[in-house]
Amino acid sequence: MRKYRQSPDLILLGIAFTLLILGLTMVYSASAVKAASQFGDSLYFLKRQLLFAVVGVGLMFAVMRIDYHFWGAWAKLALIACYVLLCVVLIPGVGLARGGARSWLGVGAFSIQPSEFTKVALIIFLAKSLSEHQSLLPNFWRGLVRSFLPVLLAFGLIMLQPDLGTGMVLVLTCVIMIFIAGARIKHFVMMGSLGVLGFVGLIVSAPYRIKRLTSFVDPWQDPKQGGFQIIQSLLAIGPGGLLGFGLGQSRQKYQYLPEPQTDFIFSIVSEELGFIGASFVLVLFFLLLWRGILIAMKAPDLFGTLLAVGITGMIAIQIMINIAVVTGLIPVTGITLPFLSYGGSSLTLMLVSIGILLNVSKHAH
Amino acid sequence: MRISNVTVKRRLLFFLTIGLIAFAIFIARLAYLQIFENNWLMNYALNSWSREIPYEAERGRILDTRGKVLATNVSSPSVLVVPRQVKDKNKTADQLSSVLNMSKKRAYEKISKNESIVRITPEGRKISNEKAAEVKALGLPGVFVAEDFKRDYPKGNFLAHVLGFAGIDNQGLTGLESYYNEGLEGKDGHVAFFSDVNGNRMSDLKDEYIPPKSGASLMLTVDSRVQSIVERELNNAVAAYHPDSALAIAMDPNTGAILGMSSKPDYNPEKYKTVSPDVYNHNLPIWKTYEPGSTFKVITLSAALQEKAVDLKKDHFYDSGSIEVGGAHLHCWKKGGHGSESFLEVVQNSCNPGFVALGERIGKDKLFSYIDKFGFGVKTGIDLQGEAKGILFNKDKIGPLEAATTAFGQGVSVTPIQQITAVSAAINGGYLYQPQLAKAWVDTDTGKVINRIEPVMKRKVISENTSKQVRDTLESVVAQGTGRNAFVQGYRVGGKTGTAQKVDPKTGRYLSNDYIVSFMGFAPADNPKITVYVSIDHPKNTVQFGGTVSAPIAGRIIGDSLSAMGVKKQKGGLEKEVRYPDQPMIKIPDLKGMDKNDLRNALFNLKLETKGDGDVVTMQSPKPGIKVKQGSTIMVYLGDKKKADD
């Protein structure tokens, strides 16, 4: 029995698998030194990432088979559950703080970030509600503002952790969805100005963010403190040159570059694989974006379109912010690189998201 | 209102376009960083990966004029710590601190520093080889022993003030070590190896060795043979007279080259930390300023001869014992005066009223212009730091009295180096040189001369002919006048004694019984090869008179130095009034009851040793009437007047 009109988008699947394998390789290469010195096991990070990759791929194929309309029915409930978790994570003693943000729930390595799940839940919820109330969108209050309210609530809770990076990804993804759904351009300009003002306010309200901004303007002024991360990243990328030092030959991973296996994994990619390898990864990412938008365009209904845009947008925004940070184009913000960075929640969720996208692609008309 | 699918699609394409632009920017940025900025970032990265183990440059040596080593280096180990490699900070600090005699807390702080390499200064710098072996034996991870150099002065106190010393980082701190530091210090090298943050080697990058570059060696004009004689004589003088201080300079009058220079108290440059800074910071021959006394009369004499103000043999002067100038009476050192004397005898007798008259003949403006020309009142420019200028009378305030006292060396304040430089000019044909210690820069490794430092002639002060007259006159002072004790058999010695009262810096008045006794001599008188100035500050247990204390010292320095330098003995000079060995015996006069200050009038040919603190002679040995050889020593006991009358 043939339920779907199409087979899933195999190009997207191929891109996802290529990125997954590249990611596992790079996580090992980038983390081996650190893993050996910290845990006495150079495979420490790889093993964990591999576990999540297997689980994630399993989930991806499972989700691929679930009709995406199923998610719309559960979206509201899932989002409410996420709001609860976002509140719970803020309770000291329950939520775990890492790197200055109380973002984790759980025990040790097997902990999750509610904000990651919130992103997906919110995308589904928004796709559902926007597709149901699209005709209201040109109305500023009843359309646009109403759509934004659940986004702002999630953003507010995430900012209490505080995690500006995830918050930004969340808001920008939703903005893209609302824009594509057909909100008025002039409303966008208004909201955009407001958003910029709010963003400035957020930066000014936290001294460490101002410091990041100043050290971004000239990192070489203060190479040991504020500019340290970005300089170490540039010292990995630059010497990589055209062809790179070769896989496994990074020098900066010898504990010069902090977090080589997570936020700054792209620096190690650039160092070991050079301009050619790093560009290849970027091209893969762009193809992912292209396939995602193609799926959105071909989706049979607005819900499918918006769901595909939301997922593609989320992945694209995260990629863009991460790449812009490690290449020194924007100030340091803690965001991982989809598929490549070490991190179980993130990888699993990415694969699940791709699974949803693949299902949408099967409905293409 | 219905939103068309067309709008959605258009906006989707718009979003894709934005994405395309963003990725294009990223690829451009990567190309910029990895291709355009590749070199710069690579170098920066290499720097951040490399760990440098410093190799200290060997400091240039200091050599005497014939290449004898005066300052050199011995290799000396230092402890280095790479804090990130230290495994057990507590244990490391504990063991290191006990070997290096430092507190554990300090050691802990040192090895916990957030630096790639830490030197344990000063406890772990330039330590003994035994200590270094102990540190190595501990086998502590992250603790290394590197070879440094320690400055070594093989001759100890020899030439200490001139050489100065270098500090723990081989930086010159005083003397020539400081003045010529730039040339001497060289450039440090290092071995760089590439490592991760923990200091572990990144094996695929080659080590880089930048060898240290030795500093150049400095060859001096100083002749260590002459310097040895100078040091010996001053040490003897210190032992005999316990002076407040003593100094001597030997100069080649024809170039301004310093042949020897010393002052006491001195110090060992290797142990400068145990010495008061007042001792090592004050190089007396260039730093000390005082009234020169009669040695300054050479300047007055030169001016008078150059200005043809006097005919020494024909012109006469009557010394009544004092002379009145501007309402003040200036006394001759000899009570009752010298009576009628030629101006040559005025010089030989060092007669103060006679020199006042000489000064008046020259005229005060002329006299002071010669003082300027001879280089007084300004630094000589010798290649040492800390030189003093001395003090002359303010030109606008010079009256007859100031001119008169200046003529015989009072009221002006000068440095020893100014005096010997000026007198050298007076006797070398009239050329004023800049005194100099450095002769050449020499390559430390090959011994080849890199560049020679030429003598600097500043100006001509008097004519050749005048200079010859000055030489002849001063030779007669030694042969027949107050300078007899400087006479050296076989060399024609010229010279001038000086005895100057010291001024109390607090009251501005002259101190009683506190003199600086000096002698300025040179030889051979017809073609001078050496000028020597000796100055003894407040000698004890003797008559404080330049002719008695300083002249014999200067004589010995001149005689021994000339023969060490290979200057042949000669004949045809002015002989001492009585020929050796037909020396007549001297009948010892009765000195009992004589005032202490009058003692120096009588006894040019006898040495005096005094005991006691009084002002009047109470006893003497040998007894009056006994005949002794010239140069014999008479012991006199000083007491108060009453006792002597008994």
mmCIF file of C-alpha atoms in Angstrom, chain B residues 170-450:
data_model
loop_
_atom_site.group_PDB
_atom_site.id
_atom_site.type_symbol
_atom_site.label_atom_id
_atom_site.label_comp_id
_atom_site.label_asym_id
_atom_site.label_seq_id
_atom_site.Cartn_x
_atom_site.Cartn_y
_atom_site.Cartn_z
ATOM 1 C CA ASN B 170 73.967 40.936 33.443
ATOM 2 C CA GLN B 171 72.963 44.546 33.178
ATOM 3 C CA GLY B 172 75.739 47.053 33.907
ATOM 4 C CA LEU B 173 74.911 48.998 37.034
ATOM 5 C CA THR B 174 77.922 51.223 37.709
ATOM 6 C CA GLY B 175 81.271 52.216 36.228
ATOM 7 C CA LEU B 176 82.314 51.079 32.761
ATOM 8 C CA GLU B 177 79.895 48.150 33.020
ATOM 9 C CA SER B 178 77.105 50.693 33.015
ATOM 10 C CA TYR B 179 78.631 53.326 30.682
ATOM 11 C CA TYR B 180 79.384 50.771 27.951
ATOM 12 C CA ASN B 181 76.518 48.397 28.785
ATOM 13 C CA GLU B 182 74.990 48.544 25.323
ATOM 14 C CA GLY B 183 78.137 47.272 23.661
ATOM 15 C CA LEU B 184 78.948 44.737 26.352
ATOM 16 C CA GLU B 185 75.586 43.078 26.913
ATOM 17 C CA GLY B 186 75.065 41.126 23.686
ATOM 18 C CA LYS B 187 71.734 39.632 22.658
ATOM 19 C CA ASP B 188 70.021 36.724 24.380
ATOM 20 C CA GLY B 189 69.098 33.682 22.340
ATOM 21 C CA HIS B 190 66.646 30.853 22.937
ATOM 22 C CA VAL B 191 65.508 27.436 21.958
ATOM 23 C CA ALA B 192 61.863 27.409 20.997
ATOM 24 C CA PHE B 193 59.914 24.199 20.922
ATOM 25 C CA PHE B 194 56.273 23.915 20.073
ATOM 26 C CA SER B 195 53.959 22.633 22.665
ATOM 27 C CA ASP B 196 50.376 22.398 23.743
ATOM 28 C CA VAL B 197 48.982 24.313 26.660
ATOM 29 C CA ASN B 198 50.416 21.745 29.069
ATOM 30 C CA GLY B 199 53.913 22.308 27.768
ATOM 31 C CA ASN B 200 54.057 18.906 26.062
ATOM 32 C CA ARG B 201 55.933 18.899 22.790
ATOM 33 C CA MET B 202 54.009 18.914 19.553
ATOM 34 C CA SER B 203 56.374 16.540 17.864
ATOM 35 C CA ASP B 204 55.642 17.419 14.256
ATOM 36 C CA LEU B 205 57.046 20.939 14.551
ATOM 37 C CA LYS B 206 60.800 21.365 14.589
ATOM 38 C CA ASP B 207 62.617 23.079 17.419
ATOM 39 C CA GLU B 208 64.033 26.460 16.614
ATOM 40 C CA TYR B 209 67.382 27.587 18.004
ATOM 41 C CA ILE B 210 68.385 31.225 18.004
ATOM 42 C CA PRO B 211 71.926 31.310 19.379
ATOM 43 C CA PRO B 212 72.785 34.063 21.822
ATOM 44 C CA LYS B 213 75.119 36.732 20.514
ATOM 45 C CA SER B 214 78.024 37.539 22.794
ATOM 46 C CA GLY B 215 78.613 41.171 23.640
ATOM 47 C CA ALA B 216 81.766 42.843 22.371
ATOM 48 C CA SER B 217 84.736 43.037 24.698
ATOM 49 C CA LEU B 218 86.018 46.381 25.831
ATOM 50 C CA MET B 219 89.749 47.025 25.803
ATOM 51 C CA LEU B 220 90.839 49.746 28.168
ATOM 52 C CA THR B 221 93.665 52.240 28.152
ATOM 53 C CA VAL B 222 94.386 51.049 31.676
ATOM 54 C CA ASP B 223 97.670 49.166 32.028
ATOM 55 C CA SER B 224 97.242 46.563 34.723
ATOM 56 C CA ARG B 225 100.936 46.837 35.603
ATOM 57 C CA VAL B 226 100.501 50.530 36.370
ATOM 58 C CA GLN B 227 97.183 49.837 38.076
ATOM 59 C CA SER B 228 98.822 47.224 40.303
ATOM 60 C CA ILE B 229 101.408 49.761 41.394
ATOM 61 C CA VAL B 230 98.710 52.340 42.051
ATOM 62 C CA GLU B 231 96.646 49.858 44.061
ATOM 63 C CA ARG B 232 99.702 48.734 46.035
ATOM 64 C CA GLU B 233 100.755 52.254 46.894
ATOM 65 C CA LEU B 234 97.283 53.284 47.973
ATOM 66 C CA ASN B 235 96.865 50.158 50.086
ATOM 67 C CA ASN B 236 100.190 50.912 51.765
ATOM 68 C CA ALA B 237 99.154 54.510 52.312
ATOM 69 C CA VAL B 238 95.887 53.384 53.868
ATOM 70 C CA ALA B 239 97.763 51.011 56.164
ATOM 71 C CA ALA B 240 100.258 53.660 57.167
ATOM 72 C CA TYR B 241 98.069 56.732 57.500
ATOM 73 C CA HIS B 242 94.486 55.519 58.017
ATOM 74 C CA PRO B 243 93.192 58.369 55.887
ATOM 75 C CA ASP B 244 89.497 59.158 55.408
ATOM 76 C CA SER B 245 90.078 58.286 51.792
ATOM 77 C CA ALA B 246 92.893 58.045 49.273
ATOM 78 C CA LEU B 247 92.967 58.264 45.516
ATOM 79 C CA ALA B 248 95.410 58.237 42.651
ATOM 80 C CA ILE B 249 95.235 58.639 38.884
ATOM 81 C CA ALA B 250 97.899 57.849 36.296
ATOM 82 C CA MET B 251 97.422 59.310 32.842
ATOM 83 C CA ASP B 252 99.252 59.308 29.558
ATOM 84 C CA PRO B 253 99.566 63.093 29.165
ATOM 85 C CA ASN B 254 99.926 62.812 25.397
ATOM 86 C CA THR B 255 96.518 61.248 24.765
ATOM 87 C CA GLY B 256 94.447 61.642 27.911
ATOM 88 C CA ALA B 257 94.444 57.848 28.241
ATOM 89 C CA ILE B 258 93.994 56.694 31.820
ATOM 90 C CA LEU B 259 96.749 54.242 32.745
ATOM 91 C CA GLY B 260 95.548 53.606 36.247
ATOM 92 C CA MET B 261 92.929 54.951 38.594
ATOM 93 C CA SER B 262 91.963 53.915 42.054
ATOM 94 C CA SER B 263 90.512 55.109 45.276
ATOM 95 C CA LYS B 264 90.163 53.775 48.772
ATOM 96 C CA PRO B 265 88.018 52.613 50.439
ATOM 97 C CA ASP B 266 87.258 50.215 47.630
ATOM 98 C CA TYR B 267 85.190 47.049 47.300
ATOM 99 C CA ASN B 268 84.975 43.738 45.533
ATOM 100 C CA PRO B 269 82.554 44.087 42.590
ATOM 101 C CA GLU B 270 81.392 40.506 43.028
ATOM 102 C CA LYS B 271 80.250 41.342 46.544
ATOM 103 C CA TYR B 272 78.859 44.781 45.929
ATOM 104 C CA LYS B 273 75.741 43.897 47.843
ATOM 105 C CA THR B 274 77.686 43.781 51.086
ATOM 106 C CA VAL B 275 79.095 47.269 50.548
ATOM 107 C CA SER B 276 77.527 50.623 51.263
ATOM 108 C CA PRO B 277 76.279 52.331 48.085
ATOM 109 C CA ASP B 278 78.267 55.374 49.206
ATOM 110 C CA VAL B 279 81.404 53.364 48.539
ATOM 111 C CA TYR B 280 80.563 51.913 45.145
ATOM 112 C CA ASN B 281 78.618 54.865 43.808
ATOM 113 C CA HIS B 282 81.369 57.407 44.468
ATOM 114 C CA ASN B 283 84.299 56.993 42.175
ATOM 115 C CA LEU B 284 86.398 59.558 44.034
ATOM 116 C CA PRO B 285 88.840 60.543 41.229
ATOM 117 C CA ILE B 286 85.941 61.857 39.177
ATOM 118 C CA TRP B 287 83.349 62.512 41.860
ATOM 119 C CA LYS B 288 85.168 64.185 44.716
ATOM 120 C CA THR B 289 85.450 67.952 44.657
ATOM 121 C CA TYR B 290 87.630 69.942 46.982
ATOM 122 C CA GLU B 291 89.984 72.885 47.129
ATOM 123 C CA PRO B 292 93.043 71.641 45.289
ATOM 124 C CA GLY B 293 95.611 73.679 47.179
ATOM 125 C CA SER B 294 99.036 74.205 45.725
ATOM 126 C CA THR B 295 98.828 71.668 42.896
ATOM 127 C CA PHE B 296 96.543 74.230 41.316
ATOM 128 C CA LYS B 297 99.487 76.661 41.175
ATOM 129 C CA VAL B 298 100.593 74.824 38.008
ATOM 130 C CA ILE B 299 97.676 76.521 36.250
ATOM 131 C CA THR B 300 98.654 79.948 37.568
ATOM 132 C CA LEU B 301 102.251 79.290 36.571
ATOM 133 C CA SER B 302 101.240 78.205 33.054
ATOM 134 C CA ALA B 303 99.078 81.274 32.585
ATOM 135 C CA ALA B 304 101.812 83.607 33.803
ATOM 136 C CA LEU B 305 104.396 82.042 31.492
ATOM 137 C CA GLN B 306 102.077 82.008 28.478
ATOM 138 C CA GLU B 307 101.133 85.653 29.086
ATOM 139 C CA LYS B 308 104.832 86.455 29.618
ATOM 140 C CA ALA B 309 103.850 88.144 32.868
ATOM 141 C CA VAL B 310 106.975 87.029 34.635
ATOM 142 C CA ASP B 311 110.587 86.069 34.119
ATOM 143 C CA LEU B 312 111.006 83.353 36.676
ATOM 144 C CA LYS B 313 114.733 83.765 37.152
ATOM 145 C CA LYS B 314 115.108 87.526 36.917
ATOM 146 C CA ASP B 315 111.960 88.787 38.599
ATOM 147 C CA HIS B 316 112.039 88.735 42.383
ATOM 148 C CA PHE B 317 109.481 88.884 45.111
ATOM 149 C CA TYR B 318 109.800 89.681 48.797
ATOM 150 C CA ASP B 319 107.731 87.398 51.000
ATOM 151 C CA SER B 320 107.180 88.902 54.392
ATOM 152 C CA GLY B 321 105.002 85.988 55.461
ATOM 153 C CA SER B 322 101.740 87.495 54.370
ATOM 154 C CA ILE B 323 100.266 89.713 51.708
ATOM 155 C CA GLU B 324 97.377 92.123 51.961
ATOM 156 C CA VAL B 325 94.679 91.861 49.379
ATOM 157 C CA GLY B 326 91.467 93.820 49.522
ATOM 158 C CA GLY B 327 91.938 94.463 53.257
ATOM 159 C CA ALA B 328 92.566 90.813 54.124
ATOM 160 C CA HIS B 329 95.893 89.278 55.041
ATOM 161 C CA LEU B 330 96.790 86.122 53.193
ATOM 162 C CA HIS B 331 99.512 84.162 54.970
ATOM 163 C CA CYS B 332 102.349 82.106 53.617
ATOM 164 C CA TRP B 333 102.481 78.589 55.006
ATOM 165 C CA LYS B 334 105.929 79.404 56.319
ATOM 166 C CA LYS B 335 105.877 81.607 59.392
ATOM 167 C CA GLY B 336 107.916 84.719 58.790
ATOM 168 C CA GLY B 337 107.910 84.177 55.065
ATOM 169 C CA HIS B 338 110.548 83.226 52.589
ATOM 170 C CA GLY B 339 112.100 86.697 52.371
ATOM 171 C CA SER B 340 113.464 87.750 49.032
ATOM 172 C CA GLU B 341 113.163 85.082 46.365
ATOM 173 C CA SER B 342 113.072 84.739 42.610
ATOM 174 C CA PHE B 343 109.770 83.679 41.121
ATOM 175 C CA LEU B 344 111.364 80.313 40.350
ATOM 176 C CA GLU B 345 111.944 79.981 44.082
ATOM 177 C CA VAL B 346 108.376 81.130 44.680
ATOM 178 C CA VAL B 347 107.270 78.049 42.715
ATOM 179 C CA GLN B 348 109.838 75.783 44.368
ATOM 180 C CA ASN B 349 108.829 76.985 47.818
ATOM 181 C CA SER B 350 105.153 76.964 46.906
ATOM 182 C CA CYS B 351 105.012 80.463 48.385
ATOM 183 C CA ASN B 352 101.410 81.685 48.585
ATOM 184 C CA PRO B 353 102.090 85.480 48.655
ATOM 185 C CA GLY B 354 104.383 84.981 45.671
ATOM 186 C CA PHE B 355 101.560 83.321 43.731
ATOM 187 C CA VAL B 356 99.176 86.110 44.736
ATOM 188 C CA ALA B 357 101.637 88.500 43.138
ATOM 189 C CA LEU B 358 101.860 86.229 40.082
ATOM 190 C CA GLY B 359 98.075 86.220 39.804
ATOM 191 C CA GLU B 360 98.004 90.019 40.009
ATOM 192 C CA ARG B 361 100.577 90.206 37.207
ATOM 193 C CA ILE B 362 98.354 88.020 34.989
ATOM 194 C CA GLY B 363 95.203 89.949 35.806
ATOM 195 C CA LYS B 364 92.055 88.382 37.132
ATOM 196 C CA ASP B 365 90.180 88.121 33.807
ATOM 197 C CA LYS B 366 93.118 86.486 32.084
ATOM 198 C CA LEU B 367 93.692 84.129 35.015
ATOM 199 C CA PHE B 368 90.097 82.973 34.991
ATOM 200 C CA SER B 369 90.026 82.598 31.237
ATOM 201 C CA TYR B 370 92.968 80.169 31.587
ATOM 202 C CA ILE B 371 91.134 78.277 34.307
ATOM 203 C CA ASP B 372 88.256 77.865 31.878
ATOM 204 C CA LYS B 373 90.552 76.870 29.030
ATOM 205 C CA PHE B 374 92.212 74.235 31.179
ATOM 206 C CA GLY B 375 88.804 72.658 31.609
ATOM 207 C CA PHE B 376 87.803 73.557 35.156
ATOM 208 C CA GLY B 377 84.160 74.127 36.034
ATOM 209 C CA VAL B 378 82.904 71.648 33.459
ATOM 210 C CA LYS B 379 82.983 67.850 33.234
ATOM 211 C CA THR B 380 86.057 66.488 31.519
ATOM 212 C CA GLY B 381 83.887 64.047 29.590
ATOM 213 C CA ILE B 382 85.665 60.915 30.782
ATOM 214 C CA ASP B 383 83.750 57.774 29.792
ATOM 215 C CA LEU B 384 82.210 57.182 33.210
ATOM 216 C CA GLN B 385 78.990 58.239 34.816
ATOM 217 C CA GLY B 386 78.815 60.328 37.955
ATOM 218 C CA GLU B 387 81.458 62.897 37.120
ATOM 219 C CA ALA B 388 81.320 66.166 39.061
ATOM 220 C CA LYS B 389 81.853 69.638 37.627
ATOM 221 C CA GLY B 390 83.391 71.376 40.601
ATOM 222 C CA ILE B 391 82.619 74.938 41.639
ATOM 223 C CA LEU B 392 84.329 78.117 40.450
ATOM 224 C CA PHE B 393 83.660 81.622 41.634
ATOM 225 C CA ASN B 394 80.755 83.303 39.940
ATOM 226 C CA LYS B 395 82.437 85.376 37.198
ATOM 227 C CA ASP B 396 80.501 88.543 38.161
ATOM 228 C CA LYS B 397 81.544 88.372 41.770
ATOM 229 C CA ILE B 398 85.267 87.917 41.465
ATOM 230 C CA GLY B 399 87.046 90.580 43.451
ATOM 231 C CA PRO B 400 90.766 90.938 44.099
ATOM 232 C CA LEU B 401 90.543 88.592 47.100
ATOM 233 C CA GLU B 402 88.865 85.804 45.122
ATOM 234 C CA ALA B 403 91.434 86.186 42.323
ATOM 235 C CA ALA B 404 94.257 86.096 44.877
ATOM 236 C CA THR B 405 93.128 82.909 46.653
ATOM 237 C CA THR B 406 92.379 81.216 43.347
ATOM 238 C CA ALA B 407 95.948 81.899 42.247
ATOM 239 C CA PHE B 408 97.223 79.554 44.942
ATOM 240 C CA GLY B 409 94.414 77.044 44.791
ATOM 241 C CA GLN B 410 91.937 78.119 47.417
ATOM 242 C CA GLY B 411 88.310 79.056 47.007
ATOM 243 C CA VAL B 412 87.864 76.918 43.944
ATOM 244 C CA SER B 413 86.548 73.396 44.062
ATOM 245 C CA VAL B 414 87.732 70.912 41.472
ATOM 246 C CA THR B 415 87.893 67.183 40.820
ATOM 247 C CA PRO B 416 91.099 65.134 40.680
ATOM 248 C CA ILE B 417 90.411 64.195 37.052
ATOM 249 C CA GLN B 418 90.094 67.871 36.107
ATOM 250 C CA GLN B 419 93.441 68.577 37.743
ATOM 251 C CA ILE B 420 95.387 65.765 36.142
ATOM 252 C CA THR B 421 93.824 66.533 32.755
ATOM 253 C CA ALA B 422 94.738 70.212 33.063
ATOM 254 C CA VAL B 423 98.274 69.571 34.266
ATOM 255 C CA SER B 424 98.773 67.014 31.502
ATOM 256 C CA ALA B 425 97.838 69.749 29.028
ATOM 257 C CA ALA B 426 100.250 72.148 30.715
ATOM 258 C CA ILE B 427 103.182 69.749 30.281
ATOM 259 C CA ASN B 428 102.408 67.901 27.024
ATOM 260 C CA GLY B 429 102.923 70.883 24.772
ATOM 261 C CA GLY B 430 99.684 72.582 25.620
ATOM 262 C CA TYR B 431 97.037 70.180 24.303
ATOM 263 C CA LEU B 432 93.972 69.569 26.432
ATOM 264 C CA TYR B 433 92.670 66.033 25.931
ATOM 265 C CA GLN B 434 89.487 64.389 27.029
ATOM 266 C CA PRO B 435 90.441 61.729 29.553
ATOM 267 C CA GLN B 436 89.543 58.285 28.289
ATOM 268 C CA LEU B 437 89.318 54.743 29.630
ATOM 269 C CA ALA B 438 88.138 52.864 26.558
ATOM 270 C CA LYS B 439 90.685 52.103 23.884
ATOM 271 C CA ALA B 440 88.922 49.688 21.548
ATOM 272 C CA TRP B 441 86.030 47.284 21.055
ATOM 273 C CA VAL B 442 87.224 43.740 20.497
ATOM 274 C CA ASP B 443 85.318 40.753 19.149
ATOM 275 C CA THR B 444 84.895 38.459 22.152
ATOM 276 C CA ASP B 445 85.232 35.255 20.154
ATOM 277 C CA THR B 446 87.955 36.106 17.659
ATOM 278 C CA GLY B 447 89.866 38.706 19.651
ATOM 279 C CA LYS B 448 89.949 40.985 16.614
ATOM 280 C CA VAL B 449 89.616 44.709 17.058
ATOM 281 C CA ILE B 450 86.200 45.871 15.882
#
